[in-house]
mmCIF file of C-alpha atoms in Angstrom:
data_model
loop_
_atom_site.group_PDB
_atom_site.id
_atom_site.type_symbol
_atom_site.label_atom_id
_atom_site.label_comp_id
_atom_site.label_asym_id
_atom_site.label_seq_id
_atom_site.Cartn_x
_atom_site.Cartn_y
_atom_site.Cartn_z
ATOM 1 C CA MET A 1 97.483 100.796 76.766
ATOM 2 C CA LEU A 2 99.264 99.232 79.725
ATOM 3 C CA ILE A 3 101.799 101.291 81.606
ATOM 4 C CA LYS A 4 104.952 99.275 82.214
ATOM 5 C CA SER A 5 107.326 101.862 83.677
ATOM 6 C CA SER A 6 107.551 102.396 87.423
ATOM 7 C CA LEU A 7 109.123 105.784 86.762
ATOM 8 C CA LEU A 8 106.113 106.843 84.700
ATOM 9 C CA CYS A 9 103.809 105.732 87.487
ATOM 10 C CA TRP A 10 105.636 107.768 90.101
ATOM 11 C CA VAL A 11 105.712 110.807 87.856
ATOM 12 C CA LEU A 12 101.946 110.338 87.550
ATOM 13 C CA VAL A 13 101.663 110.383 91.337
ATOM 14 C CA SER A 14 104.131 113.263 91.664
ATOM 15 C CA GLY A 15 102.872 116.400 93.305
ATOM 16 C CA ILE A 16 99.553 114.930 94.455
ATOM 17 C CA CYS A 17 100.688 112.392 97.053
ATOM 18 C CA TYR A 18 100.673 114.299 100.319
ATOM 19 C CA ALA A 19 98.979 112.610 103.248
ATOM 20 C CA CYS A 20 99.778 109.229 104.766
ATOM 21 C CA THR A 21 99.553 108.264 108.433
ATOM 22 C CA THR A 22 100.893 105.303 110.412
ATOM 23 C CA VAL A 23 99.940 104.564 114.033
ATOM 24 C CA ARG A 24 100.824 101.594 116.249
ATOM 25 C CA VAL A 25 98.922 100.329 119.291
ATOM 26 C CA ASP A 26 100.511 97.742 121.591
ATOM 27 C CA SER A 27 98.383 95.282 123.534
ATOM 28 C CA GLU A 28 98.944 93.535 126.853
ATOM 29 C CA ASP A 29 99.402 90.159 125.164
ATOM 30 C CA GLY A 30 102.533 91.437 123.383
ATOM 31 C CA SER A 31 101.075 92.004 119.934
ATOM 32 C CA ASN A 32 101.563 95.248 118.026
ATOM 33 C CA VAL A 33 98.765 96.432 115.733
ATOM 34 C CA ILE A 34 99.828 98.854 113.013
ATOM 35 C CA GLY A 35 97.357 100.994 111.083
ATOM 36 C CA ARG A 36 98.109 103.018 107.993
ATOM 37 C CA THR A 37 96.168 105.229 105.551
ATOM 38 C CA MET A 38 97.025 106.102 101.941
ATOM 39 C CA GLU A 39 95.861 109.490 100.739
ATOM 40 C CA LEU A 40 96.248 110.577 97.126
ATOM 41 C CA GLY A 41 94.767 113.154 94.812
ATOM 42 C CA ASN A 42 94.837 110.875 91.804
ATOM 43 C CA MET A 43 91.546 109.301 90.737
ATOM 44 C CA VAL A 44 93.317 107.502 87.873
ATOM 45 C CA LEU A 45 94.972 105.173 90.385
ATOM 46 C CA LEU A 46 91.868 104.464 92.467
ATOM 47 C CA ASP A 47 91.007 101.192 90.709
ATOM 48 C CA LYS A 48 94.638 100.224 90.061
ATOM 49 C CA TRP A 49 95.490 99.325 93.667
ATOM 50 C CA HIS A 50 95.711 95.573 94.286
ATOM 51 C CA VAL A 51 96.729 93.310 97.141
ATOM 52 C CA VAL A 52 99.461 91.135 95.621
ATOM 53 C CA ALA A 53 101.215 87.999 96.897
ATOM 54 C CA HIS A 54 104.937 87.832 96.032
ATOM 55 C CA PRO A 55 106.201 84.253 96.508
ATOM 56 C CA ARG A 56 109.840 83.465 97.195
ATOM 57 C CA GLY A 57 111.825 83.629 93.998
ATOM 58 C CA SER A 58 109.665 86.264 92.291
ATOM 59 C CA SER A 59 111.480 89.153 90.654
ATOM 60 C CA SER A 60 110.534 91.970 93.015
ATOM 61 C CA ALA A 61 113.933 92.618 94.613
ATOM 62 C CA LYS A 62 115.967 95.167 92.640
ATOM 63 C CA SER A 63 119.352 95.236 94.389
ATOM 64 C CA GLY A 64 121.119 92.813 92.096
ATOM 65 C CA ARG A 65 119.858 89.628 93.733
ATOM 66 C CA GLY A 66 117.246 89.437 90.995
ATOM 67 C CA LYS A 67 114.682 87.521 93.021
ATOM 68 C CA ASN A 68 113.355 87.950 96.539
ATOM 69 C CA GLU A 69 114.340 85.406 99.171
ATOM 70 C CA ILE A 70 111.294 86.031 101.388
ATOM 71 C CA GLY A 71 107.627 85.901 100.419
ATOM 72 C CA TYR A 72 105.380 88.857 101.177
ATOM 73 C CA VAL A 73 101.995 90.475 100.586
ATOM 74 C CA SER A 74 101.850 94.094 99.478
ATOM 75 C CA ILE A 75 99.634 96.766 98.001
ATOM 76 C CA ASP A 76 100.844 97.529 94.475
ATOM 77 C CA VAL A 77 99.658 99.502 91.484
ATOM 78 C CA LEU A 78 98.797 97.153 88.614
ATOM 79 C CA GLY A 79 98.122 98.132 85.029
ATOM 80 C CA SER A 80 95.812 95.125 84.800
ATOM 81 C CA ASP A 81 94.900 92.094 86.907
ATOM 82 C CA GLU A 82 97.969 90.224 85.645
ATOM 83 C CA PRO A 83 101.008 90.229 88.001
ATOM 84 C CA LYS A 84 103.416 90.561 85.055
ATOM 85 C CA PHE A 85 102.133 94.101 84.522
ATOM 86 C CA SER A 86 102.995 95.217 88.062
ATOM 87 C CA LEU A 87 104.436 98.712 88.080
ATOM 88 C CA ASP A 88 106.854 97.739 90.872
ATOM 89 C CA THR A 89 105.302 100.352 93.154
ATOM 90 C CA VAL A 90 105.139 98.498 96.456
ATOM 91 C CA SER A 91 103.606 101.055 98.806
ATOM 92 C CA GLU A 92 102.699 98.911 101.799
ATOM 93 C CA GLY A 93 103.315 95.340 102.853
ATOM 94 C CA MET A 94 104.234 92.608 105.291
ATOM 95 C CA ASN A 95 106.369 89.525 104.721
ATOM 96 C CA GLU A 96 106.185 85.966 106.000
ATOM 97 C CA HIS A 97 108.466 86.811 108.955
ATOM 98 C CA GLY A 98 106.194 89.650 110.074
ATOM 99 C CA LEU A 99 108.363 92.501 108.780
ATOM 100 C CA SER A 100 106.082 95.432 107.974
ATOM 101 C CA VAL A 101 106.946 98.349 105.656
ATOM 102 C CA SER A 102 104.940 101.498 104.892
ATOM 103 C CA CYS A 103 106.062 104.015 102.241
ATOM 104 C CA GLN A 104 105.040 107.594 103.021
ATOM 105 C CA THR A 105 105.663 110.849 101.193
ATOM 106 C CA GLN A 106 108.636 112.958 102.220
ATOM 107 C CA ARG A 107 108.861 115.745 99.690
ATOM 108 C CA GLY A 108 112.021 117.109 101.294
ATOM 109 C CA ALA A 109 113.978 113.836 101.073
ATOM 110 C CA ARG A 110 117.449 114.014 99.542
ATOM 111 C CA TYR A 111 119.017 110.657 98.832
ATOM 112 C CA GLN A 112 122.612 109.497 98.831
ATOM 113 C CA ASP A 113 123.447 111.013 95.449
ATOM 114 C CA GLU A 114 122.355 114.464 96.631
ATOM 115 C CA GLY A 115 124.536 115.167 99.652
ATOM 116 C CA GLU A 116 127.282 117.777 99.700
ATOM 117 C CA GLY A 117 130.144 116.290 97.720
ATOM 118 C CA GLU A 118 128.651 112.814 98.020
ATOM 119 C CA GLY A 119 128.974 110.191 95.315
ATOM 120 C CA SER A 120 128.203 106.529 95.001
ATOM 121 C CA ASP A 121 130.017 104.164 97.329
ATOM 122 C CA LEU A 122 131.400 101.704 94.776
ATOM 123 C CA ARG A 123 131.429 98.951 97.392
ATOM 124 C CA LYS A 124 127.646 99.129 97.683
ATOM 125 C CA ILE A 125 124.804 98.172 95.368
ATOM 126 C CA ARG A 126 122.938 101.152 93.903
ATOM 127 C CA LEU A 127 119.177 100.993 94.446
ATOM 128 C CA GLU A 128 116.600 103.563 93.393
ATOM 129 C CA TYR A 129 114.499 104.504 96.398
ATOM 130 C CA ILE A 130 111.165 103.566 94.808
ATOM 131 C CA HIS A 131 112.316 99.920 94.982
ATOM 132 C CA LEU A 132 113.440 100.051 98.617
ATOM 133 C CA ALA A 133 110.161 98.784 100.129
ATOM 134 C CA ALA A 134 110.212 95.695 97.890
ATOM 135 C CA GLU A 135 113.877 95.157 98.752
ATOM 136 C CA MET A 136 113.224 95.286 102.488
ATOM 137 C CA LEU A 137 110.204 92.995 102.310
ATOM 138 C CA GLY A 138 111.861 90.531 99.943
ATOM 139 C CA THR A 139 115.202 90.175 101.730
ATOM 140 C CA CYS A 140 114.881 91.131 105.434
ATOM 141 C CA ALA A 141 113.245 89.309 108.349
ATOM 142 C CA SER A 142 113.717 92.027 110.997
ATOM 143 C CA THR A 143 114.425 95.716 111.506
ATOM 144 C CA ALA A 144 117.975 94.775 112.506
ATOM 145 C CA GLU A 145 118.486 93.196 109.084
ATOM 146 C CA VAL A 146 117.018 96.293 107.423
ATOM 147 C CA ILE A 147 119.465 98.526 109.296
ATOM 148 C CA GLU A 148 122.417 96.301 108.408
ATOM 149 C CA MET A 149 121.415 96.276 104.736
ATOM 150 C CA LEU A 150 120.965 100.035 104.545
ATOM 151 C CA GLU A 151 124.199 100.843 106.367
ATOM 152 C CA ASP A 152 126.483 98.244 104.800
ATOM 153 C CA ARG A 153 125.166 97.109 101.421
ATOM 154 C CA LEU A 154 122.948 99.677 99.702
ATOM 155 C CA HIS A 155 123.502 103.102 98.179
ATOM 156 C CA VAL A 156 120.008 104.573 97.809
ATOM 157 C CA HIS A 157 119.590 107.135 95.050
ATOM 158 C CA GLY A 158 116.715 108.971 93.389
ATOM 159 C CA LYS A 159 117.759 112.336 92.016
ATOM 160 C CA ARG A 160 115.882 111.850 88.739
ATOM 161 C CA LEU A 161 112.439 111.706 90.369
ATOM 162 C CA PRO A 162 110.468 114.814 91.444
ATOM 163 C CA SER A 163 109.812 115.864 95.030
ATOM 164 C CA GLY A 164 106.141 114.869 95.018
ATOM 165 C CA ALA A 165 107.120 111.220 94.605
ATOM 166 C CA ARG A 166 109.837 111.107 97.273
ATOM 167 C CA LEU A 167 109.498 108.822 100.273
ATOM 168 C CA HIS A 168 110.496 107.863 103.776
ATOM 169 C CA TRP A 169 109.574 104.578 105.452
ATOM 170 C CA SER A 170 108.023 103.157 108.620
ATOM 171 C CA VAL A 171 109.397 99.674 109.354
ATOM 172 C CA ALA A 172 108.356 97.256 112.130
ATOM 173 C CA ASP A 173 108.908 93.582 112.888
ATOM 174 C CA SER A 174 107.377 90.727 114.859
ATOM 175 C CA SER A 175 109.694 91.258 117.842
ATOM 176 C CA GLY A 176 108.110 94.657 118.511
ATOM 177 C CA GLU A 177 110.886 96.798 117.059
ATOM 178 C CA MET A 178 109.812 99.831 115.022
ATOM 179 C CA ILE A 179 112.043 102.283 113.153
ATOM 180 C CA VAL A 180 111.829 105.264 110.829
ATOM 181 C CA VAL A 181 114.070 105.328 107.734
ATOM 182 C CA GLU A 182 114.740 108.728 106.164
ATOM 183 C CA TYR A 183 117.279 110.362 103.896
ATOM 184 C CA VAL A 184 118.030 113.911 105.014
ATOM 185 C CA GLU A 185 120.510 116.088 103.088
ATOM 186 C CA GLY A 186 121.935 113.018 101.399
ATOM 187 C CA GLU A 187 122.485 111.083 104.639
ATOM 188 C CA LEU A 188 120.745 107.960 105.917
ATOM 189 C CA VAL A 189 118.885 108.665 109.183
ATOM 190 C CA ILE A 190 117.339 105.828 111.215
ATOM 191 C CA ARG A 191 115.319 106.526 114.371
ATOM 192 C CA ASP A 192 113.668 104.233 116.907
ATOM 193 C CA ASN A 193 109.886 104.688 116.885
ATOM 194 C CA LYS A 194 108.646 102.159 119.473
ATOM 195 C CA SER A 195 107.680 104.725 122.093
ATOM 196 C CA VAL A 196 105.996 107.305 119.845
ATOM 197 C CA GLY A 197 104.510 104.807 117.389
ATOM 198 C CA VAL A 198 103.287 107.450 114.916
ATOM 199 C CA PHE A 199 104.532 108.536 111.493
ATOM 200 C CA THR A 200 103.241 110.995 108.870
ATOM 201 C CA ASN A 201 104.924 113.131 106.172
ATOM 202 C CA ASP A 202 107.192 116.197 106.016
ATOM 203 C CA PRO A 203 109.033 117.555 107.951
ATOM 204 C CA PRO A 204 111.425 114.783 109.126
ATOM 205 C CA PHE A 205 110.542 112.597 112.117
ATOM 206 C CA ASP A 206 112.739 114.484 114.617
ATOM 207 C CA TRP A 207 110.829 117.708 113.917
ATOM 208 C CA HIS A 208 107.481 116.027 114.601
ATOM 209 C CA VAL A 209 108.692 114.557 117.896
ATOM 210 C CA THR A 210 109.959 117.959 119.059
ATOM 211 C CA ASN A 211 106.664 119.563 117.991
ATOM 212 C CA LEU A 212 104.788 117.366 120.491
ATOM 213 C CA ASN A 213 106.138 119.688 123.204
ATOM 214 C CA ASN A 214 103.827 122.428 121.916
ATOM 215 C CA TYR A 215 100.828 120.350 123.077
ATOM 216 C CA VAL A 216 101.883 119.661 126.654
ATOM 217 C CA GLY A 217 98.819 121.644 127.801
ATOM 218 C CA VAL A 218 96.314 119.340 126.088
ATOM 219 C CA GLY A 219 94.970 117.307 128.992
ATOM 220 C CA ALA A 220 93.830 113.724 129.349
ATOM 221 C CA GLY A 221 91.446 114.435 132.238
ATOM 222 C CA TRP A 222 88.214 116.351 132.770
ATOM 223 C CA PRO A 223 89.088 120.069 132.789
ATOM 224 C CA GLU A 224 87.865 121.980 135.851
ATOM 225 C CA GLU A 225 87.503 125.717 136.273
ATOM 226 C CA SER A 226 90.308 127.395 138.161
ATOM 227 C CA GLU A 227 89.359 129.461 141.213
ATOM 228 C CA ALA A 228 92.332 131.669 140.459
ATOM 229 C CA VAL A 229 91.039 132.450 136.972
ATOM 230 C CA SER A 230 87.233 131.968 136.838
ATOM 231 C CA VAL A 231 84.784 134.760 137.575
ATOM 232 C CA GLU A 232 81.032 135.026 138.134
ATOM 233 C CA VAL A 233 79.121 137.033 135.543
ATOM 234 C CA ASP A 234 75.766 138.815 135.942
ATOM 235 C CA ALA A 235 74.018 137.330 132.931
ATOM 236 C CA LYS A 236 73.464 133.593 132.807
ATOM 237 C CA VAL A 237 73.028 132.266 129.267
ATOM 238 C CA PRO A 238 69.773 130.263 129.040
ATOM 239 C CA GLY A 239 70.448 126.565 128.814
ATOM 240 C CA LEU A 240 73.868 126.714 130.476
ATOM 241 C CA PRO A 241 74.267 125.233 133.945
ATOM 242 C CA THR A 242 76.297 128.041 135.518
ATOM 243 C CA ASN A 243 77.260 131.691 135.295
ATOM 244 C CA ILE A 244 80.896 130.933 136.165
ATOM 245 C CA VAL A 245 83.334 131.540 133.296
ATOM 246 C CA PRO A 246 85.449 129.945 132.057
ATOM 247 C CA THR A 247 84.093 126.547 133.024
ATOM 248 C CA ASN A 248 83.537 123.173 131.422
ATOM 249 C CA ILE A 249 80.083 122.981 129.868
ATOM 250 C CA GLY A 250 80.356 119.774 127.856
ATOM 251 C CA HIS A 251 82.430 116.826 126.767
ATOM 252 C CA GLY A 252 85.653 117.057 124.817
ATOM 253 C CA HIS A 253 87.089 120.299 126.179
ATOM 254 C CA ASN A 254 90.252 118.500 127.261
ATOM 255 C CA LEU A 255 91.197 118.390 123.561
ATOM 256 C CA VAL A 256 90.622 122.086 122.875
ATOM 257 C CA GLY A 257 93.781 123.324 121.191
ATOM 258 C CA LEU A 258 94.403 120.047 119.386
ATOM 259 C CA SER A 259 94.378 120.738 115.657
ATOM 260 C CA GLY A 260 92.072 118.586 113.572
ATOM 261 C CA SER A 261 93.524 119.550 110.201
ATOM 262 C CA MET A 262 94.872 117.020 107.699
ATOM 263 C CA SER A 263 98.350 118.539 107.628
ATOM 264 C CA PRO A 264 101.188 116.126 108.523
ATOM 265 C CA PRO A 265 102.043 117.932 111.802
ATOM 266 C CA SER A 266 98.392 117.921 112.913
ATOM 267 C CA ARG A 267 97.905 114.254 112.048
ATOM 268 C CA PHE A 268 101.095 113.307 113.898
ATOM 269 C CA VAL A 269 100.060 115.157 117.069
ATOM 270 C CA MET A 270 96.458 113.964 116.870
ATOM 271 C CA MET A 271 97.382 110.288 116.477
ATOM 272 C CA PHE A 272 99.919 110.424 119.306
ATOM 273 C CA LEU A 273 97.777 112.277 121.854
ATOM 274 C CA LEU A 274 94.547 110.391 121.157
ATOM 275 C CA LYS A 275 96.398 107.099 121.480
ATOM 276 C CA GLN A 276 98.139 108.142 124.694
ATOM 277 C CA HIS A 277 94.945 109.539 126.195
ATOM 278 C CA ALA A 278 93.139 106.281 125.499
ATOM 279 C CA PHE A 279 95.940 104.408 127.271
ATOM 280 C CA ALA A 280 95.849 106.857 130.196
ATOM 281 C CA ALA A 281 92.144 106.232 130.735
ATOM 282 C CA LEU A 282 91.887 102.505 130.020
ATOM 283 C CA GLY A 283 95.395 101.088 129.879
ATOM 284 C CA GLN A 284 96.660 99.072 126.946
ATOM 285 C CA PRO A 285 94.144 96.920 125.045
ATOM 286 C CA VAL A 286 94.104 93.384 126.448
ATOM 287 C CA ASP A 287 94.759 91.642 123.144
ATOM 288 C CA SER A 288 95.214 92.192 119.436
ATOM 289 C CA ALA A 289 91.455 92.157 118.755
ATOM 290 C CA ALA A 290 90.934 95.032 121.197
ATOM 291 C CA ALA A 291 93.941 96.866 119.733
ATOM 292 C CA VAL A 292 92.467 96.531 116.226
ATOM 293 C CA SER A 293 89.362 98.386 117.431
ATOM 294 C CA VAL A 294 91.513 101.224 118.777
ATOM 295 C CA VAL A 295 93.603 101.444 115.607
ATOM 296 C CA ALA A 296 90.529 101.408 113.344
ATOM 297 C CA GLY A 297 89.036 104.249 115.368
ATOM 298 C CA LEU A 298 92.235 106.286 115.162
ATOM 299 C CA LEU A 299 92.414 105.803 111.398
ATOM 300 C CA ASN A 300 88.875 107.156 111.140
ATOM 301 C CA LYS A 301 90.176 110.473 112.495
ATOM 302 C CA VAL A 302 92.442 110.934 109.470
ATOM 303 C CA TYR A 303 90.002 109.673 106.837
ATOM 304 C CA ILE A 304 89.900 112.299 104.083
ATOM 305 C CA VAL A 305 86.565 112.891 102.375
ATOM 306 C CA ARG A 306 87.210 113.928 98.779
ATOM 307 C CA GLY A 307 86.798 117.658 98.333
ATOM 308 C CA THR A 308 87.639 118.653 101.913
ATOM 309 C CA VAL A 309 91.348 119.158 101.173
ATOM 310 C CA PRO A 310 91.873 121.609 98.284
ATOM 311 C CA SER A 311 94.334 121.215 95.446
ATOM 312 C CA GLU A 312 96.761 123.832 94.182
ATOM 313 C CA PRO A 313 94.807 126.689 92.549
ATOM 314 C CA LYS A 314 97.213 126.895 89.578
ATOM 315 C CA ARG A 315 95.878 123.585 88.201
ATOM 316 C CA VAL A 316 93.359 123.707 85.393
ATOM 317 C CA ARG A 317 89.846 122.656 86.391
ATOM 318 C CA ALA A 318 90.004 119.063 85.164
ATOM 319 C CA VAL A 319 93.366 118.489 86.814
ATOM 320 C CA TYR A 320 92.224 120.306 89.949
ATOM 321 C CA GLU A 321 89.263 117.968 90.397
ATOM 322 C CA ASN A 322 91.435 114.908 89.723
ATOM 323 C CA SER A 323 93.975 116.005 92.328
ATOM 324 C CA LEU A 324 91.536 116.484 95.225
ATOM 325 C CA GLU A 325 92.807 114.164 97.943
ATOM 326 C CA LEU A 326 90.917 111.251 99.403
ATOM 327 C CA THR A 327 91.767 108.189 101.470
ATOM 328 C CA HIS A 328 92.261 105.577 98.757
ATOM 329 C CA TRP A 329 92.684 102.776 101.300
ATOM 330 C CA ALA A 330 93.760 101.895 104.810
ATOM 331 C CA THR A 331 95.529 98.856 106.244
ATOM 332 C CA ILE A 332 95.866 97.144 109.606
ATOM 333 C CA LYS A 333 98.722 94.698 110.217
ATOM 334 C CA ILE A 334 99.545 92.426 113.136
ATOM 335 C CA PRO A 335 103.175 91.323 112.627
ATOM 336 C CA GLN A 336 103.158 88.725 115.418
ATOM 337 C CA GLU A 337 100.125 86.985 113.918
ATOM 338 C CA ARG A 338 101.047 87.632 110.240
ATOM 339 C CA VAL A 339 97.608 89.180 109.654
ATOM 340 C CA PHE A 340 97.103 91.789 106.922
ATOM 341 C CA MET A 341 93.811 93.711 106.561
ATOM 342 C CA TRP A 342 92.598 96.485 104.286
ATOM 343 C CA ARG A 343 89.583 98.600 103.388
ATOM 344 C CA SER A 344 88.882 101.112 100.605
ATOM 345 C CA TYR A 345 87.381 104.576 100.241
ATOM 346 C CA ASN A 346 84.026 103.222 99.100
ATOM 347 C CA ASN A 347 84.007 100.008 101.154
ATOM 348 C CA MET A 348 84.824 100.486 104.827
ATOM 349 C CA ARG A 349 84.468 96.797 105.709
ATOM 350 C CA TRP A 350 87.819 95.300 106.695
ATOM 351 C CA ARG A 351 89.103 92.361 104.639
ATOM 352 C CA ARG A 352 91.697 90.036 106.101
ATOM 353 C CA ILE A 353 94.435 87.749 104.837
ATOM 354 C CA ASP A 354 96.383 85.362 107.087
ATOM 355 C CA LEU A 355 99.917 85.085 105.697
ATOM 356 C CA ASN A 356 100.302 81.792 107.559
ATOM 357 C CA ASP A 357 97.867 80.270 105.063
ATOM 358 C CA ILE A 358 99.893 81.331 102.004
ATOM 359 C CA ASP A 359 102.349 78.933 100.388
ATOM 360 C CA PHE A 360 105.093 81.396 99.492
ATOM 361 C CA GLY A 361 106.947 78.608 97.712
ATOM 362 C CA SER A 362 104.322 78.545 94.965
ATOM 363 C CA GLU A 363 104.626 80.050 91.514
ATOM 364 C CA THR A 364 103.660 83.693 91.123
ATOM 365 C CA SER A 365 100.860 82.708 88.751
ATOM 366 C CA ALA A 366 99.146 80.784 91.574
ATOM 367 C CA PHE A 367 97.977 84.033 93.176
ATOM 368 C CA LYS A 368 95.490 86.327 91.464
ATOM 369 C CA PRO A 369 95.792 89.936 92.701
ATOM 370 C CA ILE A 370 92.845 91.284 94.678
ATOM 371 C CA GLN A 371 91.513 94.645 93.520
ATOM 372 C CA ILE A 372 91.035 96.998 96.476
ATOM 373 C CA SER A 373 88.480 99.453 95.097
ATOM 374 C CA VAL A 374 85.702 97.931 92.979
ATOM 375 C CA VAL A 375 83.128 100.184 91.303
ATOM 376 C CA GLY A 376 79.679 99.717 92.853
ATOM 377 C CA GLU A 377 80.990 97.840 95.879
ATOM 378 C CA ASP A 378 80.083 99.557 99.129
ATOM 379 C CA GLY A 379 80.416 96.827 101.776
ATOM 380 C CA ILE A 380 76.894 97.399 103.053
ATOM 381 C CA GLU A 381 75.109 94.278 104.254
ATOM 382 C CA ASP A 382 71.329 94.073 104.142
ATOM 383 C CA VAL A 383 69.810 92.396 107.178
ATOM 384 C CA ALA A 384 66.252 91.709 108.324
ATOM 385 C CA PHE A 385 64.545 90.987 111.620
ATOM 386 C CA ASP A 386 63.826 87.298 112.204
#
């Protein structure tokens, strides 16, 4: 039986959608490469993810316009391979102008019908938050247009949906602008994110930025022993080069103290510091191709192997196993070039679509959705010596 309700889909996801990470790397040639991972504990959805083309005039905008004015490519949940069965769950995408949107879980979000004494602004169009990504992609060409729409035209609500399905958004455009969109205590909060260039989940963005101060001692250079602190000991451990302690005895000690957990705060700090340390040592990548390599490597650091992140113990065994998180897919986008790439949990080879080659004036039926995770497909290429 095909599921046709977006609400039902998000209730299905509720409570098991925890970890998503966005990181941006800027290159010397002016391009911005944006990487993103999608982590879920729902195996039911693994083969439902599809890359979908939404031409101009398709019915993906929900704000009362009826049809989107701008064509875009997104990752959606489909009940089948037919676009008409789309569950309207745009989770990630980029449009023909280079506007990029990533939906990420924010369990603590409270939308504009949940503030103290707040009600609907009758001058604005009411939009349920699960449709906001499609609305941004289908109607806005820049972050400035997104801000204007959110502040002046939309009242975003979502009280009927549970906390596990609540969202905040990372939005970037082809001019290099990057913002965070959140709803905190019923109020719209928009923050500039060009300088940090990282986004994860709860708590809100401001908390994560402040938390970076706790890692000021994590160094980018080779750590040396301090004469004021180090001492010489009698016993020298066999295989070690010195009997001075503490001293550096191998690579990677500059990152001691940097958490490697999959919690949102750890992923935020890890993505920011690893990115900044790479820049400190080598400078910015020279072009988008070099930046893609950096972003792909950073995304590997937050790749979740199924079973390594536990589920809530109160779940029955079958539900517990189904809710073990894994990285369903990852994307890389280059807004300036209109390039959209993705890979899946079982196939780590990147696939690429050039939005410049898509005729967004075509009928919706002209584009067959591309399934992201295909059973038995591993991306491994057999080669032989000549």
